[in-house]
Amino acid sequence: MATPNTPLWEVFIRSRNGLAHKHVGSLHASDTTMALQAARDIYTRRGEGLSIWVVPSTAITASDPAEKGMMFEPAESKIYRHPTFYEVPEEVGHM
Amino acid sequence: MYTQALNTAETDDRGLEDAGKAAQFQARIDAEERIEPNDWMPAAYRKTLTRQISQHAHSEIVGMLPEGNWITRAPTLRRKAALLAKVQDECGHGLYLYAAAETLGSSREELVDAMLAGKAKYSSIFNYPTLTWADIGTIGWLVDGAAIMNQIPLCRCSYGPYARAMIRVCKEESFHQRQGYEIMLTLCRGSDEQKAMAQDALNRWWWPVLMMFGPPDATSQHSDTSTKWKIKRFSNDELRQKFVDATVPQAQYLGLTIPDSGMTQDTDGHWRYSEIDWTEFKQVLAGNGPCNRDRMAARRKAHDEGAWVREAAASYAAKRAQRQTAQAAE
């Protein structure tokens, strides 16, 4: 008999105070309590974290890689959004 | 811990795919870009990786069995704690790898079922028994040592999720090898009987460990495409030679003799080993190794005996979800 599927969760861990939670991987668990416990066992065996988030993988909406040109081009062509675009005389010093 | 070249011939269906997309894909690989789960990829790339990553995951899980055999009989509490931690790591490695394999579109349940049905392979090394405590030292030193040789280049594999999983695995693997070598060192500095036990373990594991790198380059069926796709960065024979060159001085330090009377060092410093008995390798892969049946039986038993836990967890989650819906409706 085929094994029934257990829901998939994405795991995010904050490694130190002041840092953001970062995606570390995924796991299977039937509910939030078990997902948190499994995340602790699988992803923090060597003190990797102070805080864990688990999110059902189905709750994530991803951008389409095939559309990445259209999606991100507007940011690339606007070099005037970067500080180095503007000239400030050296005498003025660091700004 | 362990990956192995277990590749079998694959039918080439690239002819049916969009040649333009395939060329774009290869250009991305050549530019050292990482391929991510939602990116377009040739069906054969997906299939090759699903097979390789899931075999790697199965190997981690089956790899817990030979070592688990010694947890209750570890000689000291220190050794027992280390072995427990190591076996736990192997389980974790299996889970990272199943997750990486799943991003290619197969569910973990399908992958596990294929393994339990005997349709998917795992590394041949785990079909050998762990007869004495020295085997635990030898596994850490040599089996994990060989796995590290194999896995370091996989950290740069073209498929992002696999490469990232391997980075985590490699970080943890170093502890495994060092604790194994420490066990060997303690035995080799102990009584004559202890040293003899260490030598006996090396004698039994040496050749199977060399086989872990897979068939010789001349007969390997699948290396060309894997190399072109940057899944594989070094050939089986290159990795095997690196491993032998690194291991010989470690054995000399222990005062142990590598069971290969024909071994010589050439002028470049490389240690040349004798012909490997590939019939043994094929026999073990075909299911006729010393422990194949035991390993499969143990995996199936664990899976069957865990069924009620999976069922209970699933129905508890369903009950809770139902209650929440009912409360929301009130």
Short mmCIF file of C-alpha atoms in Angstrom, two decimals:
data_model
loop_
_atom_site.label_atom_id
_atom_site.label_comp_id
_atom_site.label_asym_id
_atom_site.label_seq_id
_atom_site.Cartn_x
_atom_site.Cartn_y
_atom_site.Cartn_z
CA MET A 1 0.00 0.00 0.00
CA ALA A 2 1.28 3.47 -0.82
CA THR A 3 2.11 5.63 2.19
CA PRO A 4 -0.32 8.59 2.59
CA ASN A 5 1.33 12.01 2.25
CA THR A 6 2.15 14.10 5.33
CA PRO A 7 2.03 17.91 4.83
CA LEU A 8 5.23 19.77 3.95
CA TRP A 9 6.51 22.76 5.99
CA GLU A 10 9.20 25.34 5.32
CA VAL A 11 11.52 26.06 8.23
CA PHE A 12 12.99 29.48 9.10
CA ILE A 13 15.54 29.99 11.87
CA ARG A 14 16.86 33.11 13.56
CA SER A 15 20.41 32.27 14.49
CA ARG A 16 21.24 35.25 16.74
CA ASN A 17 19.55 38.20 18.39
CA GLY A 18 19.08 41.00 15.91
CA LEU A 19 19.24 38.83 12.80
CA ALA A 20 16.28 37.97 10.60
CA HIS A 21 14.78 34.49 10.32
CA LYS A 22 16.37 32.67 7.41
CA HIS A 23 15.04 29.78 5.36
CA VAL A 24 16.96 26.60 6.23
CA GLY A 25 14.95 23.83 4.60
CA SER A 26 11.74 21.88 4.82
CA LEU A 27 10.22 18.91 6.63
CA HIS A 28 7.07 16.81 6.89
CA ALA A 29 4.75 16.89 9.89
CA SER A 30 1.04 16.41 10.45
CA ASP A 31 0.49 19.60 12.52
CA THR A 32 2.17 22.77 13.81
CA THR A 33 3.29 21.27 17.14
CA MET A 34 4.99 18.33 15.48
CA ALA A 35 6.45 20.58 12.78
CA LEU A 36 8.10 22.78 15.43
CA GLN A 37 9.48 19.79 17.31
CA ALA A 38 10.80 18.19 14.14
CA ALA A 39 12.39 21.50 13.08
CA ARG A 40 14.17 21.64 16.44
CA ASP A 41 15.50 18.10 15.99
CA ILE A 42 16.45 18.37 12.34
CA TYR A 43 17.78 21.90 12.02
CA THR A 44 19.14 22.93 15.45
CA ARG A 45 21.24 20.03 16.73
CA ARG A 46 24.28 22.27 17.18
CA GLY A 47 22.88 25.47 18.61
CA GLU A 48 21.99 26.96 15.22
CA GLY A 49 19.01 28.94 16.45
CA LEU A 50 17.18 31.02 19.04
CA SER A 51 13.83 31.04 17.27
CA ILE A 52 12.04 28.86 14.72
CA TRP A 53 9.18 29.60 12.32
CA VAL A 54 7.39 26.84 10.45
CA VAL A 55 5.10 27.72 7.54
CA PRO A 56 2.98 25.33 5.48
CA SER A 57 4.70 25.09 2.08
CA THR A 58 1.32 25.47 0.39
CA ALA A 59 1.03 28.98 1.91
CA ILE A 60 3.96 30.23 -0.16
CA THR A 61 3.35 31.96 -3.47
CA ALA A 62 6.49 32.14 -5.59
CA SER A 63 7.37 34.33 -8.55
CA ASP A 64 7.81 32.53 -11.85
CA PRO A 65 11.51 32.18 -12.80
CA ALA A 66 10.54 32.38 -16.48
CA GLU A 67 9.18 35.89 -15.84
CA LYS A 68 12.19 37.13 -13.95
CA GLY A 69 13.28 39.43 -16.76
CA MET A 70 9.99 41.33 -16.74
CA MET A 71 9.72 41.14 -12.96
CA PHE A 72 13.11 42.60 -12.04
CA GLU A 73 14.19 44.65 -15.06
CA PRO A 74 12.59 47.91 -13.78
CA ALA A 75 14.97 47.86 -10.81
CA GLU A 76 18.04 47.23 -12.95
CA SER A 77 17.61 50.09 -15.39
CA LYS A 78 17.19 52.75 -12.69
CA ILE A 79 20.78 53.34 -11.74
CA TYR A 80 19.79 56.75 -10.30
CA ARG A 81 18.40 54.81 -7.34
CA HIS A 82 21.96 54.10 -6.18
CA PRO A 83 24.04 56.62 -4.20
CA THR A 84 27.06 56.24 -6.49
CA PHE A 85 25.02 57.76 -9.35
CA TYR A 86 25.43 61.21 -7.80
CA GLU A 87 28.62 63.24 -7.83
CA VAL A 88 29.75 64.88 -4.64
CA PRO A 89 33.11 66.80 -4.73
CA GLU A 90 35.90 65.17 -2.73
CA GLU A 91 36.37 68.30 -0.61
CA VAL A 92 32.92 67.73 0.85
CA GLY A 93 34.19 64.50 2.41
CA HIS A 94 32.32 61.30 3.15
CA MET A 95 28.59 61.48 2.65
CA MET B 1 27.06 10.59 4.91
CA TYR B 2 27.25 8.57 1.82
CA THR B 3 26.72 8.92 -1.83
CA GLN B 4 27.82 6.46 -4.41
CA ALA B 5 27.91 6.20 -8.14
CA LEU B 6 25.05 3.78 -8.68
CA ASN B 7 24.04 5.16 -12.02
CA THR B 8 22.31 2.95 -14.49
CA ALA B 9 21.73 3.65 -18.17
CA GLU B 10 18.95 6.10 -18.88
CA THR B 11 17.05 6.43 -22.12
CA ASP B 12 17.89 9.67 -23.86
CA ASP B 13 14.70 11.66 -24.39
CA ARG B 14 16.35 15.03 -24.93
CA GLY B 15 15.56 14.81 -28.64
CA LEU B 16 11.88 15.39 -27.84
CA GLU B 17 12.46 18.59 -25.91
CA ASP B 18 12.73 22.13 -27.06
CA ALA B 19 16.28 22.43 -28.41
CA GLY B 20 16.34 26.16 -27.68
CA LYS B 21 15.44 25.67 -24.03
CA ALA B 22 17.96 22.85 -23.71
CA ALA B 23 20.71 25.07 -25.13
CA GLN B 24 19.75 27.90 -22.76
CA PHE B 25 19.81 25.46 -19.86
CA GLN B 26 23.29 24.21 -20.79
CA ALA B 27 24.50 27.82 -21.12
CA ARG B 28 23.32 28.52 -17.56
CA ILE B 29 25.16 25.41 -16.32
CA ASP B 30 28.32 26.43 -18.19
CA ALA B 31 28.11 29.88 -16.61
CA GLU B 32 28.09 28.16 -13.17
CA GLU B 33 24.55 29.34 -12.44
CA ARG B 34 22.55 27.25 -9.97
CA ILE B 35 19.37 25.58 -11.19
CA GLU B 36 16.42 26.08 -8.82
CA PRO B 37 13.26 23.92 -8.45
CA ASN B 38 10.92 26.05 -10.58
CA ASP B 39 13.42 26.60 -13.39
CA TRP B 40 13.02 24.78 -16.68
CA MET B 41 15.22 21.67 -16.82
CA PRO B 42 15.54 18.71 -19.20
CA ALA B 43 13.49 15.70 -18.11
CA ALA B 44 16.65 13.58 -17.97
CA TYR B 45 18.34 16.08 -15.61
CA ARG B 46 15.33 15.88 -13.29
CA LYS B 47 15.30 12.10 -13.46
CA THR B 48 19.04 11.70 -12.89
CA LEU B 49 18.97 14.01 -9.88
CA THR B 50 15.84 12.48 -8.37
CA ARG B 51 17.51 9.09 -8.56
CA GLN B 52 20.88 10.27 -7.22
CA ILE B 53 19.51 12.41 -4.36
CA SER B 54 16.95 9.82 -3.26
CA GLN B 55 19.56 7.03 -3.34
CA HIS B 56 21.76 9.27 -1.27
CA ALA B 57 18.90 9.82 1.21
CA HIS B 58 18.12 6.08 1.41
CA SER B 59 21.82 5.46 2.11
CA GLU B 60 21.78 7.85 5.06
CA ILE B 61 18.74 6.12 6.53
CA VAL B 62 19.98 2.54 5.97
CA GLY B 63 23.39 3.73 7.22
CA MET B 64 21.92 4.12 10.69
CA LEU B 65 21.48 0.34 10.96
CA PRO B 66 25.08 -0.96 11.09
CA GLU B 67 26.02 1.71 13.65
CA GLY B 68 22.79 1.53 15.64
CA ASN B 69 23.81 -2.08 16.23
CA TRP B 70 26.53 -0.85 18.63
CA ILE B 71 24.76 1.93 20.57
CA THR B 72 23.82 -0.32 23.49
CA ARG B 73 27.29 -1.89 23.55
CA ALA B 74 29.52 1.17 23.21
CA PRO B 75 32.47 0.73 25.61
CA THR B 76 32.06 4.02 27.53
CA LEU B 77 29.42 6.66 28.10
CA ARG B 78 31.49 9.15 26.05
CA ARG B 79 31.56 6.78 23.08
CA LYS B 80 27.88 6.03 23.47
CA ALA B 81 26.90 9.71 23.48
CA ALA B 82 29.04 10.33 20.38
CA LEU B 83 27.60 7.35 18.53
CA LEU B 84 24.04 8.37 19.37
CA ALA B 85 24.73 11.88 18.09
CA LYS B 86 26.28 10.47 14.92
CA VAL B 87 23.35 8.17 14.18
CA GLN B 88 20.98 11.10 14.80
CA ASP B 89 23.00 13.14 12.31
CA GLU B 90 22.63 10.40 9.67
CA CYS B 91 18.87 10.55 10.12
CA GLY B 92 18.98 14.34 9.74
CA HIS B 93 21.09 14.00 6.58
CA GLY B 94 18.54 11.60 5.16
CA LEU B 95 15.78 14.11 5.83
CA TYR B 96 17.63 17.08 4.28
CA LEU B 97 18.21 14.95 1.22
CA TYR B 98 14.62 13.72 0.90
CA ALA B 99 13.54 17.37 1.07
CA ALA B 100 16.02 18.26 -1.71
CA ALA B 101 14.79 15.34 -3.84
CA GLU B 102 11.17 16.35 -3.32
CA THR B 103 11.78 19.77 -4.89
CA LEU B 104 12.12 17.84 -8.18
CA GLY B 105 8.51 16.71 -8.01
CA SER B 106 8.35 13.30 -6.30
CA SER B 107 6.89 13.07 -2.79
CA ARG B 108 8.93 11.67 0.07
CA GLU B 109 6.36 8.92 0.47
CA GLU B 110 6.85 7.83 -3.16
CA LEU B 111 10.61 7.85 -2.72
CA VAL B 112 10.46 5.85 0.52
CA ASP B 113 7.98 3.37 -0.95
CA ALA B 114 10.30 2.81 -3.94
CA MET B 115 13.12 2.00 -1.53
CA LEU B 116 11.00 -0.35 0.58
CA ALA B 117 9.80 -2.10 -2.57
CA GLY B 118 13.44 -2.72 -3.52
CA LYS B 119 13.13 -0.52 -6.64
CA ALA B 120 15.56 2.15 -5.42
CA LYS B 121 19.12 1.44 -4.34
CA TYR B 122 21.25 2.56 -1.42
CA SER B 123 25.00 2.49 -0.97
CA SER B 124 26.44 -1.03 -1.13
CA ILE B 125 28.68 -0.38 1.90
CA PHE B 126 25.79 -0.85 4.35
CA ASN B 127 25.32 -4.42 3.32
CA TYR B 128 28.40 -5.38 5.32
CA PRO B 129 28.09 -6.33 9.01
CA THR B 130 29.59 -4.52 12.02
CA LEU B 131 31.13 -7.44 13.88
CA THR B 132 33.25 -5.68 16.52
CA TRP B 133 33.57 -2.25 18.15
CA ALA B 134 36.55 -1.58 15.84
CA ASP B 135 34.08 -1.61 12.93
CA ILE B 136 32.47 1.53 14.37
CA GLY B 137 35.87 3.23 14.38
CA THR B 138 36.56 2.04 10.84
CA ILE B 139 33.19 3.22 9.55
CA GLY B 140 33.79 6.72 10.92
CA TRP B 141 37.37 6.88 9.68
CA LEU B 142 37.00 5.25 6.25
CA VAL B 143 33.33 5.14 5.25
CA ASP B 144 32.71 8.71 6.36
CA GLY B 145 36.13 9.68 5.02
CA ALA B 146 35.19 8.32 1.59
CA ALA B 147 31.80 10.01 1.83
CA ILE B 148 33.45 13.38 2.54
CA MET B 149 35.68 12.97 -0.58
CA ASN B 150 32.53 12.35 -2.60
CA GLN B 151 30.41 15.03 -1.01
CA ILE B 152 32.71 18.06 -0.95
CA PRO B 153 32.49 18.48 -4.75
CA LEU B 154 28.69 18.02 -4.50
CA CYS B 155 28.51 21.27 -2.51
CA ARG B 156 29.12 22.91 -5.93
CA CYS B 157 26.60 20.74 -7.78
CA SER B 158 24.53 22.65 -10.36
CA TYR B 159 21.22 21.90 -8.59
CA GLY B 160 20.74 24.47 -5.81
CA PRO B 161 18.74 22.47 -3.23
CA TYR B 162 21.16 19.50 -3.46
CA ALA B 163 24.22 21.73 -3.17
CA ARG B 164 22.76 23.50 -0.12
CA ALA B 165 21.87 20.22 1.58
CA MET B 166 25.41 18.97 0.97
CA ILE B 167 26.92 22.05 2.61
CA ARG B 168 25.02 21.27 5.81
CA VAL B 169 25.93 17.59 5.59
CA CYS B 170 29.64 18.26 5.04
CA LYS B 171 29.79 20.58 8.06
CA GLU B 172 28.48 17.80 10.28
CA GLU B 173 30.44 15.00 8.64
CA SER B 174 33.83 16.08 9.92
CA PHE B 175 32.85 15.14 13.49
CA HIS B 176 31.98 11.66 12.25
CA GLN B 177 35.35 11.02 10.70
CA ARG B 178 37.32 12.42 13.63
CA GLN B 179 35.42 10.39 16.22
CA GLY B 180 36.06 7.27 14.12
CA TYR B 181 39.77 7.94 13.88
CA GLU B 182 39.91 8.57 17.63
CA ILE B 183 38.35 5.14 18.27
CA MET B 184 40.98 3.55 16.00
CA LEU B 185 43.80 5.44 17.70
CA THR B 186 42.64 4.32 21.14
CA LEU B 187 42.45 0.68 20.01
CA CYS B 188 45.85 0.85 18.31
CA ARG B 189 47.44 2.22 21.49
CA GLY B 190 45.73 -0.45 23.60
CA SER B 191 46.44 -4.13 24.15
CA ASP B 192 47.64 -6.50 21.41
CA GLU B 193 44.12 -7.88 21.18
CA GLN B 194 42.67 -4.40 20.68
CA LYS B 195 45.20 -3.60 17.97
CA ALA B 196 44.46 -6.91 16.27
CA MET B 197 40.76 -6.03 16.38
CA ALA B 198 41.50 -2.71 14.64
CA GLN B 199 43.58 -4.46 11.97
CA ASP B 200 40.85 -7.04 11.40
CA ALA B 201 38.25 -4.30 10.89
CA LEU B 202 40.51 -2.49 8.40
CA ASN B 203 41.07 -5.78 6.55
CA ARG B 204 37.36 -6.34 6.15
CA TRP B 205 36.33 -2.74 5.25
CA TRP B 206 39.18 -1.58 3.01
CA TRP B 207 38.02 -3.05 -0.30
CA PRO B 208 34.29 -2.36 0.17
CA VAL B 209 35.20 1.27 0.99
CA LEU B 210 37.18 1.61 -2.26
CA MET B 211 34.10 0.28 -4.08
CA MET B 212 32.01 3.13 -2.62
CA PHE B 213 33.42 5.43 -5.29
CA GLY B 214 31.62 3.38 -7.92
CA PRO B 215 32.77 1.47 -11.01
CA PRO B 216 36.04 2.41 -12.75
CA ASP B 217 35.81 5.32 -15.22
CA ALA B 218 36.29 3.01 -18.19
CA THR B 219 33.03 1.18 -17.45
CA SER B 220 30.93 3.90 -15.78
CA GLN B 221 27.75 4.35 -17.80
CA HIS B 222 26.47 7.72 -16.82
CA SER B 223 29.41 9.97 -16.04
CA ASP B 224 29.40 11.93 -19.28
CA THR B 225 26.02 13.62 -18.89
CA SER B 226 26.48 14.08 -15.13
CA THR B 227 29.79 15.83 -15.81
CA LYS B 228 28.30 17.97 -18.57
CA TRP B 229 25.49 19.01 -16.20
CA LYS B 230 27.99 19.68 -13.40
CA ILE B 231 26.32 17.23 -11.06
CA LYS B 232 29.61 15.38 -10.95
CA ARG B 233 32.86 17.34 -10.79
CA PHE B 234 35.40 14.53 -10.50
CA SER B 235 35.40 11.01 -11.91
CA ASN B 236 35.05 7.90 -9.72
CA ASP B 237 38.72 6.98 -10.19
CA GLU B 238 39.95 10.52 -9.44
CA LEU B 239 38.04 10.59 -6.14
CA ARG B 240 39.16 7.06 -5.25
CA GLN B 241 42.81 8.03 -5.82
CA LYS B 242 42.44 11.15 -3.67
CA PHE B 243 40.96 9.03 -0.90
CA VAL B 244 43.73 6.42 -1.04
CA ASP B 245 46.44 9.10 -1.02
CA ALA B 246 44.86 10.75 2.04
CA THR B 247 44.26 7.48 3.89
CA VAL B 248 47.59 5.64 3.58
CA PRO B 249 49.51 8.05 5.87
CA GLN B 250 46.64 7.92 8.41
CA ALA B 251 46.90 4.10 8.48
CA GLN B 252 50.67 4.34 8.85
CA TYR B 253 50.23 6.66 11.84
CA LEU B 254 47.96 4.09 13.46
CA GLY B 255 50.53 1.37 12.75
CA LEU B 256 47.99 -0.58 10.71
CA THR B 257 48.67 -2.36 7.41
CA ILE B 258 46.42 -1.75 4.41
CA PRO B 259 45.38 -5.20 3.16
CA ASP B 260 46.84 -4.74 -0.31
CA SER B 261 50.25 -6.36 -0.73
CA GLY B 262 50.56 -4.95 -4.23
CA MET B 263 50.29 -1.33 -3.11
CA THR B 264 53.18 0.91 -4.23
CA GLN B 265 53.93 4.62 -4.16
CA ASP B 266 54.80 6.11 -7.53
CA THR B 267 57.29 8.92 -8.15
CA ASP B 268 54.52 11.56 -7.97
CA GLY B 269 53.66 10.42 -4.46
CA HIS B 270 50.40 8.66 -5.41
CA TRP B 271 49.65 5.32 -3.80
CA ARG B 272 48.74 2.78 -6.49
CA TYR B 273 46.35 0.08 -5.36
CA SER B 274 45.73 -3.36 -6.82
CA GLU B 275 42.81 -4.39 -8.99
CA ILE B 276 39.43 -4.15 -7.24
CA ASP B 277 37.17 -7.22 -7.29
CA TRP B 278 34.19 -5.75 -9.13
CA THR B 279 32.29 -9.03 -9.14
CA GLU B 280 31.85 -8.63 -5.39
CA PHE B 281 30.53 -5.08 -5.92
CA LYS B 282 28.02 -6.28 -8.52
CA GLN B 283 26.91 -9.14 -6.29
CA VAL B 284 26.29 -6.80 -3.34
CA LEU B 285 24.39 -4.33 -5.55
CA ALA B 286 22.32 -7.19 -6.93
CA GLY B 287 21.14 -7.99 -3.41
CA ASN B 288 23.58 -10.76 -2.52
CA GLY B 289 25.79 -8.99 0.02
CA PRO B 290 26.13 -10.32 3.57
CA CYS B 291 23.37 -8.10 5.02
CA ASN B 292 21.10 -6.98 2.13
CA ARG B 293 18.14 -9.01 3.36
CA ASP B 294 18.61 -7.93 7.00
CA ARG B 295 18.77 -4.25 6.07
CA MET B 296 15.64 -4.35 3.94
CA ALA B 297 13.78 -6.37 6.56
CA ALA B 298 14.77 -3.87 9.27
CA ARG B 299 13.62 -0.89 7.17
CA ARG B 300 10.30 -2.53 6.31
CA LYS B 301 9.71 -3.52 9.93
CA ALA B 302 10.40 0.03 11.15
CA HIS B 303 8.10 1.46 8.47
CA ASP B 304 5.27 -0.98 9.24
CA GLU B 305 5.58 -0.59 13.00
CA GLY B 306 5.50 3.19 12.62
CA ALA B 307 2.27 3.12 10.60
CA TRP B 308 0.02 3.62 13.64
CA VAL B 309 2.02 6.73 14.64
CA ARG B 310 1.58 8.30 11.21
CA GLU B 311 -2.11 7.41 11.22
CA ALA B 312 -2.67 8.75 14.74
CA ALA B 313 -0.86 12.02 13.96
CA ALA B 314 -2.86 12.46 10.75
CA SER B 315 -6.25 11.84 12.41
CA TYR B 316 -5.38 14.11 15.36
CA ALA B 317 -4.45 16.89 12.91
CA ALA B 318 -7.70 16.29 10.98
CA LYS B 319 -9.76 16.43 14.21
CA ARG B 320 -8.10 19.69 15.28
CA ALA B 321 -8.63 21.25 11.85
CA GLN B 322 -12.28 20.23 11.94
CA ARG B 323 -12.76 21.72 15.40
CA GLN B 324 -11.17 24.99 14.25
CA THR B 325 -13.51 25.19 11.26
CA ALA B 326 -16.49 24.54 13.54
CA GLN B 327 -15.40 27.26 15.99
CA ALA B 328 -14.85 29.73 13.18
CA ALA B 329 -18.38 29.06 11.97
CA GLU B 330 -19.95 29.84 15.35
#
